[in-house]
PDB file of C-alpha atoms in Angstrom:
ATOM      1  CA  UNK B   1     -12.656 -92.569 -16.712  1.00  0.00           C
ATOM      2  CA  UNK B   2     -10.756 -91.162 -19.914  1.00  0.00           C
ATOM      3  CA  UNK B   3     -14.029 -89.644 -21.418  1.00  0.00           C
ATOM      4  CA  UNK B   4     -13.589 -89.164 -25.190  1.00  0.00           C
ATOM      5  CA  UNK B   5     -10.150 -90.133 -26.763  1.00  0.00           C
ATOM      6  CA  UNK B   6      -8.801 -89.437 -30.264  1.00  0.00           C
ATOM      7  CA  UNK B   7      -5.896 -91.005 -32.106  1.00  0.00           C
ATOM      8  CA  UNK B   8      -3.698 -89.441 -33.562  1.00  0.00           C
ATOM      9  CA  UNK B   9      -3.383 -85.970 -32.406  1.00  0.00           C
ATOM     10  CA  UNK B  10      -1.634 -84.685 -35.545  1.00  0.00           C
ATOM     11  CA  UNK B  11      -1.245 -86.357 -38.701  1.00  0.00           C
ATOM     12  CA  UNK B  12       0.376 -85.096 -42.285  1.00  0.00           C
ATOM     13  CA  UNK B  13      -0.687 -86.823 -45.234  1.00  0.00           C
ATOM     14  CA  UNK B  14      -0.095 -86.582 -49.026  1.00  0.00           C
ATOM     15  CA  UNK B  15      -2.662 -86.353 -51.393  1.00  0.00           C
ATOM     16  CA  UNK B  16      -4.120 -89.952 -52.323  1.00  0.00           C
ATOM     17  CA  UNK B  17      -2.719 -91.364 -49.201  1.00  0.00           C
ATOM     18  CA  UNK B  18      -5.460 -92.937 -46.809  1.00  0.00           C
ATOM     19  CA  UNK B  19      -5.695 -93.268 -43.049  1.00  0.00           C
ATOM     20  CA  UNK B  20      -8.038 -93.668 -40.281  1.00  0.00           C
ATOM     21  CA  UNK B  21      -8.872 -91.701 -37.113  1.00  0.00           C
ATOM     22  CA  UNK B  22      -9.926 -93.527 -34.055  1.00  0.00           C
ATOM     23  CA  UNK B  23     -12.366 -92.376 -31.434  1.00  0.00           C
ATOM     24  CA  UNK B  24     -12.858 -93.994 -28.471  1.00  0.00           C
ATOM     25  CA  UNK B  25     -15.104 -93.360 -25.698  1.00  0.00           C
ATOM     26  CA  UNK B  26     -15.696 -95.253 -22.240  1.00  0.00           C
ATOM     27  CA  UNK B  27     -18.967 -93.786 -20.813  1.00  0.00           C
ATOM     28  CA  UNK B  28     -21.064 -96.342 -22.294  1.00  0.00           C
ATOM     29  CA  UNK B  29     -22.700 -94.193 -24.862  1.00  0.00           C
ATOM     30  CA  UNK B  30     -25.145 -95.371 -27.531  1.00  0.00           C
ATOM     31  CA  UNK B  31     -24.595 -92.254 -29.926  1.00  0.00           C
ATOM     32  CA  UNK B  32     -21.174 -90.827 -31.582  1.00  0.00           C
ATOM     33  CA  UNK B  33     -20.447 -88.301 -33.982  1.00  0.00           C
ATOM     34  CA  UNK B  34     -17.517 -87.146 -36.186  1.00  0.00           C
ATOM     35  CA  UNK B  35     -17.143 -83.348 -36.867  1.00  0.00           C
ATOM     36  CA  UNK B  36     -14.894 -81.332 -38.874  1.00  0.00           C
ATOM     37  CA  UNK B  37     -13.817 -77.822 -37.917  1.00  0.00           C
ATOM     38  CA  UNK B  38     -12.743 -75.138 -40.360  1.00  0.00           C
ATOM     39  CA  UNK B  39     -11.799 -71.632 -39.681  1.00  0.00           C
ATOM     40  CA  UNK B  40     -14.686 -69.174 -39.749  1.00  0.00           C
ATOM     41  CA  UNK B  41     -17.154 -72.046 -40.604  1.00  0.00           C
ATOM     42  CA  UNK B  42     -17.627 -73.737 -36.868  1.00  0.00           C
ATOM     43  CA  UNK B  43     -18.231 -77.479 -36.912  1.00  0.00           C
ATOM     44  CA  UNK B  44     -19.591 -79.388 -39.292  1.00  0.00           C
ATOM     45  CA  UNK B  45     -21.107 -83.138 -38.944  1.00  0.00           C
ATOM     46  CA  UNK B  46     -19.552 -85.498 -41.034  1.00  0.00           C
ATOM     47  CA  UNK B  47     -21.041 -88.951 -40.086  1.00  0.00           C
ATOM     48  CA  UNK B  48     -22.682 -90.443 -37.125  1.00  0.00           C
ATOM     49  CA  UNK B  49     -23.970 -93.593 -35.169  1.00  0.00           C
ATOM     50  CA  UNK B  50     -26.672 -94.125 -32.979  1.00  0.00           C
ATOM     51  CA  UNK B  51     -25.601 -97.626 -31.980  1.00  0.00           C
ATOM     52  CA  UNK B  52     -23.095-100.517 -32.735  1.00  0.00           C
ATOM     53  CA  UNK B  53     -23.300-101.440 -36.187  1.00  0.00           C
ATOM     54  CA  UNK B  54     -25.180 -98.408 -37.392  1.00  0.00           C
ATOM     55  CA  UNK B  55     -23.781 -95.360 -39.062  1.00  0.00           C
ATOM     56  CA  UNK B  56     -25.547 -92.490 -41.168  1.00  0.00           C
ATOM     57  CA  UNK B  57     -24.371 -89.480 -43.097  1.00  0.00           C
ATOM     58  CA  UNK B  58     -24.313 -86.002 -41.903  1.00  0.00           C
ATOM     59  CA  UNK B  59     -23.946 -82.682 -43.452  1.00  0.00           C
ATOM     60  CA  UNK B  60     -20.442 -83.201 -45.277  1.00  0.00           C
ATOM     61  CA  UNK B  61     -20.007 -87.099 -45.910  1.00  0.00           C
ATOM     62  CA  UNK B  62     -18.156 -86.859 -49.100  1.00  0.00           C
ATOM     63  CA  UNK B  63     -14.788 -88.449 -49.052  1.00  0.00           C
ATOM     64  CA  UNK B  64     -14.921 -90.192 -45.658  1.00  0.00           C
ATOM     65  CA  UNK B  65     -16.570 -93.398 -44.638  1.00  0.00           C
ATOM     66  CA  UNK B  66     -17.325 -94.622 -40.908  1.00  0.00           C
ATOM     67  CA  UNK B  67     -17.505 -98.066 -39.000  1.00  0.00           C
ATOM     68  CA  UNK B  68     -18.997 -98.768 -35.787  1.00  0.00           C
ATOM     69  CA  UNK B  69     -17.953-102.518 -34.852  1.00  0.00           C
ATOM     70  CA  UNK B  70     -17.822-102.154 -31.325  1.00  0.00           C
ATOM     71  CA  UNK B  71     -19.956 -99.585 -29.150  1.00  0.00           C
ATOM     72  CA  UNK B  72     -17.133 -97.649 -27.677  1.00  0.00           C
ATOM     73  CA  UNK B  73     -15.364 -97.132 -30.909  1.00  0.00           C
ATOM     74  CA  UNK B  74     -16.099 -94.876 -34.060  1.00  0.00           C
ATOM     75  CA  UNK B  75     -13.668 -94.798 -36.809  1.00  0.00           C
ATOM     76  CA  UNK B  76     -13.567 -92.145 -39.422  1.00  0.00           C
ATOM     77  CA  UNK B  77     -11.821 -93.161 -43.037  1.00  0.00           C
ATOM     78  CA  UNK B  78     -10.268 -91.267 -45.956  1.00  0.00           C
ATOM     79  CA  UNK B  79      -9.871 -93.526 -48.793  1.00  0.00           C
ATOM     80  CA  UNK B  80      -7.926 -90.907 -50.718  1.00  0.00           C
ATOM     81  CA  UNK B  81      -6.965 -87.806 -48.925  1.00  0.00           C
ATOM     82  CA  UNK B  82      -7.353 -84.204 -50.649  1.00  0.00           C
ATOM     83  CA  UNK B  83      -5.927 -80.837 -49.565  1.00  0.00           C
ATOM     84  CA  UNK B  84      -9.853 -79.980 -49.112  1.00  0.00           C
ATOM     85  CA  UNK B  85      -9.631 -82.371 -46.182  1.00  0.00           C
ATOM     86  CA  UNK B  86      -7.119 -80.242 -44.205  1.00  0.00           C
ATOM     87  CA  UNK B  87      -8.780 -79.590 -40.903  1.00  0.00           C
ATOM     88  CA  UNK B  88      -9.250 -80.410 -37.180  1.00  0.00           C
ATOM     89  CA  UNK B  89     -11.389 -83.362 -36.755  1.00  0.00           C
ATOM     90  CA  UNK B  90     -13.675 -83.698 -33.598  1.00  0.00           C
ATOM     91  CA  UNK B  91     -15.333 -86.935 -32.228  1.00  0.00           C
ATOM     92  CA  UNK B  92     -18.135 -86.742 -29.708  1.00  0.00           C
ATOM     93  CA  UNK B  93     -20.466 -89.004 -27.746  1.00  0.00           C
ATOM     94  CA  UNK B  94     -23.695 -88.867 -25.948  1.00  0.00           C
ATOM     95  CA  UNK B  95     -26.056 -91.239 -24.205  1.00  0.00           C
ATOM     96  CA  UNK B  96     -28.879 -90.521 -26.320  1.00  0.00           C
ATOM     97  CA  UNK B  97     -30.251 -87.881 -28.843  1.00  0.00           C
ATOM     98  CA  UNK B  98     -31.234 -85.490 -26.192  1.00  0.00           C
ATOM     99  CA  UNK B  99     -28.384 -85.544 -23.823  1.00  0.00           C
ATOM    100  CA  UNK B 100     -25.091 -83.495 -23.804  1.00  0.00           C
ATOM    101  CA  UNK B 101     -22.530 -84.407 -26.576  1.00  0.00           C
ATOM    102  CA  UNK B 102     -18.953 -84.914 -24.912  1.00  0.00           C
ATOM    103  CA  UNK B 103     -16.269 -83.945 -27.233  1.00  0.00           C
ATOM    104  CA  UNK B 104     -12.752 -85.426 -27.558  1.00  0.00           C
ATOM    105  CA  UNK B 105      -9.554 -83.007 -27.846  1.00  0.00           C
ATOM    106  CA  UNK B 106      -9.421 -83.516 -31.654  1.00  0.00           C
ATOM    107  CA  UNK B 107      -7.078 -84.567 -34.405  1.00  0.00           C
ATOM    108  CA  UNK B 108      -5.288 -82.012 -36.549  1.00  0.00           C
ATOM    109  CA  UNK B 109      -5.094 -83.470 -40.043  1.00  0.00           C
ATOM    110  CA  UNK B 110      -2.851 -81.551 -42.867  1.00  0.00           C
ATOM    111  CA  UNK B 111      -3.184 -82.917 -46.531  1.00  0.00           C
ATOM    112  CA  UNK B 112      -0.536 -81.754 -48.989  1.00  0.00           C
TER     113      UNK B 112
ATOM    114  CA  UNK S  26     -33.134 -76.368 -42.703  1.00  0.00           C
ATOM    115  CA  UNK S  27     -31.482 -75.141 -39.358  1.00  0.00           C
ATOM    116  CA  UNK S  28     -28.983 -72.509 -39.323  1.00  0.00           C
ATOM    117  CA  UNK S  29     -27.216 -70.309 -36.838  1.00  0.00           C
ATOM    118  CA  UNK S  30     -25.589 -66.985 -37.065  1.00  0.00           C
ATOM    119  CA  UNK S  31     -23.123 -65.394 -34.492  1.00  0.00           C
ATOM    120  CA  UNK S  32     -22.859 -61.567 -34.893  1.00  0.00           C
ATOM    121  CA  UNK S  33     -19.280 -61.112 -34.631  1.00  0.00           C
ATOM    122  CA  UNK S  34     -16.206 -63.163 -35.144  1.00  0.00           C
ATOM    123  CA  UNK S  35     -14.222 -61.573 -32.383  1.00  0.00           C
ATOM    124  CA  UNK S  36     -15.273 -59.839 -29.400  1.00  0.00           C
ATOM    125  CA  UNK S  37     -13.051 -57.735 -27.061  1.00  0.00           C
ATOM    126  CA  UNK S  38     -14.152 -56.582 -23.542  1.00  0.00           C
ATOM    127  CA  UNK S  39     -12.004 -55.533 -20.365  1.00  0.00           C
ATOM    128  CA  UNK S  40     -11.623 -57.667 -17.189  1.00  0.00           C
ATOM    129  CA  UNK S  41     -14.598 -56.976 -14.971  1.00  0.00           C
ATOM    130  CA  UNK S  42     -16.969 -55.680 -17.864  1.00  0.00           C
ATOM    131  CA  UNK S  43     -20.189 -57.445 -19.119  1.00  0.00           C
ATOM    132  CA  UNK S  44     -19.629 -60.177 -22.023  1.00  0.00           C
ATOM    133  CA  UNK S  45     -22.505 -60.242 -24.636  1.00  0.00           C
ATOM    134  CA  UNK S  46     -22.085 -62.628 -27.381  1.00  0.00           C
ATOM    135  CA  UNK S  47     -24.938 -62.977 -30.101  1.00  0.00           C
ATOM    136  CA  UNK S  48     -26.721 -65.795 -31.490  1.00  0.00           C
ATOM    137  CA  UNK S  49     -29.647 -65.662 -34.071  1.00  0.00           C
ATOM    138  CA  UNK S  50     -31.010 -69.199 -35.213  1.00  0.00           C
ATOM    139  CA  UNK S  51     -33.305 -70.327 -37.864  1.00  0.00           C
ATOM    140  CA  UNK S  52     -35.493 -73.387 -37.439  1.00  0.00           C
ATOM    141  CA  UNK S  53     -38.903 -74.588 -38.744  1.00  0.00           C
ATOM    142  CA  UNK S  54     -39.315 -76.650 -35.627  1.00  0.00           C
ATOM    143  CA  UNK S  55     -39.273 -75.641 -31.995  1.00  0.00           C
ATOM    144  CA  UNK S  56     -35.234 -75.997 -31.353  1.00  0.00           C
ATOM    145  CA  UNK S  57     -32.942 -76.913 -28.840  1.00  0.00           C
ATOM    146  CA  UNK S  58     -29.967 -74.386 -28.194  1.00  0.00           C
ATOM    147  CA  UNK S  59     -26.641 -74.657 -26.973  1.00  0.00           C
ATOM    148  CA  UNK S  60     -23.715 -72.608 -26.263  1.00  0.00           C
ATOM    149  CA  UNK S  61     -20.401 -74.331 -26.184  1.00  0.00           C
ATOM    150  CA  UNK S  62     -16.760 -73.149 -25.113  1.00  0.00           C
ATOM    151  CA  UNK S  63     -13.386 -74.125 -26.612  1.00  0.00           C
ATOM    152  CA  UNK S  64      -9.999 -73.397 -24.852  1.00  0.00           C
ATOM    153  CA  UNK S  65      -7.059 -73.258 -27.130  1.00  0.00           C
ATOM    154  CA  UNK S  66      -5.950 -76.903 -28.689  1.00  0.00           C
ATOM    155  CA  UNK S  67      -9.265 -78.647 -26.643  1.00  0.00           C
ATOM    156  CA  UNK S  68     -12.415 -80.110 -27.577  1.00  0.00           C
ATOM    157  CA  UNK S  69     -15.670 -78.479 -27.208  1.00  0.00           C
ATOM    158  CA  UNK S  70     -17.366 -78.240 -23.683  1.00  0.00           C
ATOM    159  CA  UNK S  71     -21.026 -77.324 -23.211  1.00  0.00           C
ATOM    160  CA  UNK S  72     -21.928 -74.352 -21.450  1.00  0.00           C
ATOM    161  CA  UNK S  73     -25.655 -74.337 -21.116  1.00  0.00           C
ATOM    162  CA  UNK S  74     -28.665 -75.505 -23.187  1.00  0.00           C
ATOM    163  CA  UNK S  75     -32.119 -74.677 -23.608  1.00  0.00           C
ATOM    164  CA  UNK S  76     -34.681 -77.372 -24.362  1.00  0.00           C
ATOM    165  CA  UNK S  77     -38.012 -75.968 -24.119  1.00  0.00           C
ATOM    166  CA  UNK S  78     -38.098 -75.440 -20.444  1.00  0.00           C
ATOM    167  CA  UNK S  79     -37.102 -72.015 -18.571  1.00  0.00           C
ATOM    168  CA  UNK S  80     -36.269 -69.072 -21.076  1.00  0.00           C
ATOM    169  CA  UNK S  81     -33.583 -68.137 -19.122  1.00  0.00           C
ATOM    170  CA  UNK S  82     -30.875 -70.561 -18.826  1.00  0.00           C
ATOM    171  CA  UNK S  83     -27.955 -70.598 -16.372  1.00  0.00           C
ATOM    172  CA  UNK S  84     -24.681 -72.342 -17.112  1.00  0.00           C
ATOM    173  CA  UNK S  85     -21.377 -73.126 -15.703  1.00  0.00           C
ATOM    174  CA  UNK S  86     -18.908 -70.219 -15.053  1.00  0.00           C
ATOM    175  CA  UNK S  87     -21.369 -67.973 -14.423  1.00  0.00           C
ATOM    176  CA  UNK S  88     -22.680 -67.795 -18.134  1.00  0.00           C
ATOM    177  CA  UNK S  89     -26.454 -67.299 -18.554  1.00  0.00           C
ATOM    178  CA  UNK S  90     -28.608 -67.126 -21.807  1.00  0.00           C
ATOM    179  CA  UNK S  91     -31.985 -66.263 -22.761  1.00  0.00           C
ATOM    180  CA  UNK S  92     -34.156 -67.800 -25.261  1.00  0.00           C
ATOM    181  CA  UNK S  93     -36.287 -65.193 -27.186  1.00  0.00           C
ATOM    182  CA  UNK S  94     -38.641 -66.818 -29.698  1.00  0.00           C
ATOM    183  CA  UNK S  95     -40.072 -63.660 -31.141  1.00  0.00           C
ATOM    184  CA  UNK S  96     -36.370 -62.272 -31.850  1.00  0.00           C
ATOM    185  CA  UNK S  97     -35.290 -65.983 -32.623  1.00  0.00           C
ATOM    186  CA  UNK S  98     -32.088 -65.236 -30.464  1.00  0.00           C
ATOM    187  CA  UNK S  99     -30.129 -66.925 -27.888  1.00  0.00           C
ATOM    188  CA  UNK S 100     -27.682 -64.467 -26.520  1.00  0.00           C
ATOM    189  CA  UNK S 101     -25.067 -65.592 -24.248  1.00  0.00           C
ATOM    190  CA  UNK S 102     -24.186 -62.863 -21.321  1.00  0.00           C
ATOM    191  CA  UNK S 103     -21.753 -63.072 -18.034  1.00  0.00           C
ATOM    192  CA  UNK S 104     -22.034 -59.915 -15.841  1.00  0.00           C
ATOM    193  CA  UNK S 105     -18.271 -59.711 -15.190  1.00  0.00           C
ATOM    194  CA  UNK S 106     -15.452 -61.132 -17.419  1.00  0.00           C
ATOM    195  CA  UNK S 107     -12.630 -62.841 -16.162  1.00  0.00           C
ATOM    196  CA  UNK S 108      -9.107 -63.332 -17.779  1.00  0.00           C
ATOM    197  CA  UNK S 109     -10.162 -67.407 -17.810  1.00  0.00           C
ATOM    198  CA  UNK S 110     -13.054 -66.692 -20.059  1.00  0.00           C
ATOM    199  CA  UNK S 111     -10.910 -65.960 -23.167  1.00  0.00           C
ATOM    200  CA  UNK S 112     -11.843 -68.895 -25.572  1.00  0.00           C
ATOM    201  CA  UNK S 113     -13.930 -69.163 -28.727  1.00  0.00           C
ATOM    202  CA  UNK S 114     -17.622 -69.757 -28.089  1.00  0.00           C
ATOM    203  CA  UNK S 115     -20.039 -71.451 -30.604  1.00  0.00           C
ATOM    204  CA  UNK S 116     -23.613 -71.238 -30.520  1.00  0.00           C
ATOM    205  CA  UNK S 117     -25.595 -74.579 -31.934  1.00  0.00           C
ATOM    206  CA  UNK S 118     -28.947 -75.979 -32.706  1.00  0.00           C
ATOM    207  CA  UNK S 119     -30.685 -78.890 -33.278  1.00  0.00           C
ATOM    208  CA  UNK S 120     -34.247 -80.232 -33.359  1.00  0.00           C
ATOM    209  CA  UNK S 121     -36.586 -82.148 -31.064  1.00  0.00           C
ATOM    210  CA  UNK S 122     -36.564 -85.141 -33.622  1.00  0.00           C
ATOM    211  CA  UNK S 123     -35.984 -88.779 -32.810  1.00  0.00           C
ATOM    212  CA  UNK S 124     -32.579 -90.312 -33.114  1.00  0.00           C
ATOM    213  CA  UNK S 125     -29.424 -88.449 -33.248  1.00  0.00           C
ATOM    214  CA  UNK S 126     -28.926 -84.792 -31.949  1.00  0.00           C
ATOM    215  CA  UNK S 127     -27.491 -83.315 -35.399  1.00  0.00           C
ATOM    216  CA  UNK S 128     -26.019 -80.035 -34.060  1.00  0.00           C
ATOM    217  CA  UNK S 129     -25.654 -77.097 -36.666  1.00  0.00           C
ATOM    218  CA  UNK S 130     -22.939 -74.618 -35.378  1.00  0.00           C
ATOM    219  CA  UNK S 131     -22.599 -71.150 -35.857  1.00  0.00           C
ATOM    220  CA  UNK S 132     -19.082 -69.883 -36.947  1.00  0.00           C
ATOM    221  CA  UNK S 133     -17.872 -68.830 -33.685  1.00  0.00           C
ATOM    222  CA  UNK S 134     -17.049 -65.995 -31.618  1.00  0.00           C
ATOM    223  CA  UNK S 135     -13.516 -65.473 -30.182  1.00  0.00           C
ATOM    224  CA  UNK S 136     -13.674 -63.619 -27.084  1.00  0.00           C
ATOM    225  CA  UNK S 137     -10.509 -61.391 -25.744  1.00  0.00           C
ATOM    226  CA  UNK S 138     -10.397 -60.291 -22.226  1.00  0.00           C
ATOM    227  CA  UNK S 139      -8.060 -57.065 -21.974  1.00  0.00           C
ATOM    228  CA  UNK S 140      -6.532 -56.692 -18.307  1.00  0.00           C
TER     229      UNK S 140
END
């Protein structure tokens, strides 16, 4: 049981490039979340999903897109990366909206 | 809108001393409150949570927190600090609404333990 895994662990992009971050969970959780963590700001919710085929915007969705084609995977896309998107990205999942969220180890993204 | 304020971005205590990390929240509805811990280069791990049952909540690793509605506070304490407690701690709030648990985090408090 691997829990929540994230791919890749590190990535450096140039401004304007695109990429996709993959989150996978093997706990059969319905809910999945993407957060970004910036120094002095805690974590902020980007997008979330309450089930396969559903997505919704969080607090800071601009510049990101997501997809939940399979229950176990939640993809975060950056179509045209900007330096302001340099951050550590965390994925989380939970059984329901009232249960604990389990976090992945994070992806450190640098945009130059 | 909900918000969380953690007083003190850095807290330093001696090994064996009391740990007190402060968290105040703002919420227009009865909140769920959480404390998470983040060790270096790792994801977040839940320490404890308040979901409107007992106001004194016990968590893992000897931590506990008390929900005080009148003070809108949810401070985290541990009677005796251990070197392994060195980490960053985040307080978070969410509402009781249907659907996703949209956590709003504080800015974090980095705890240093001095030998």
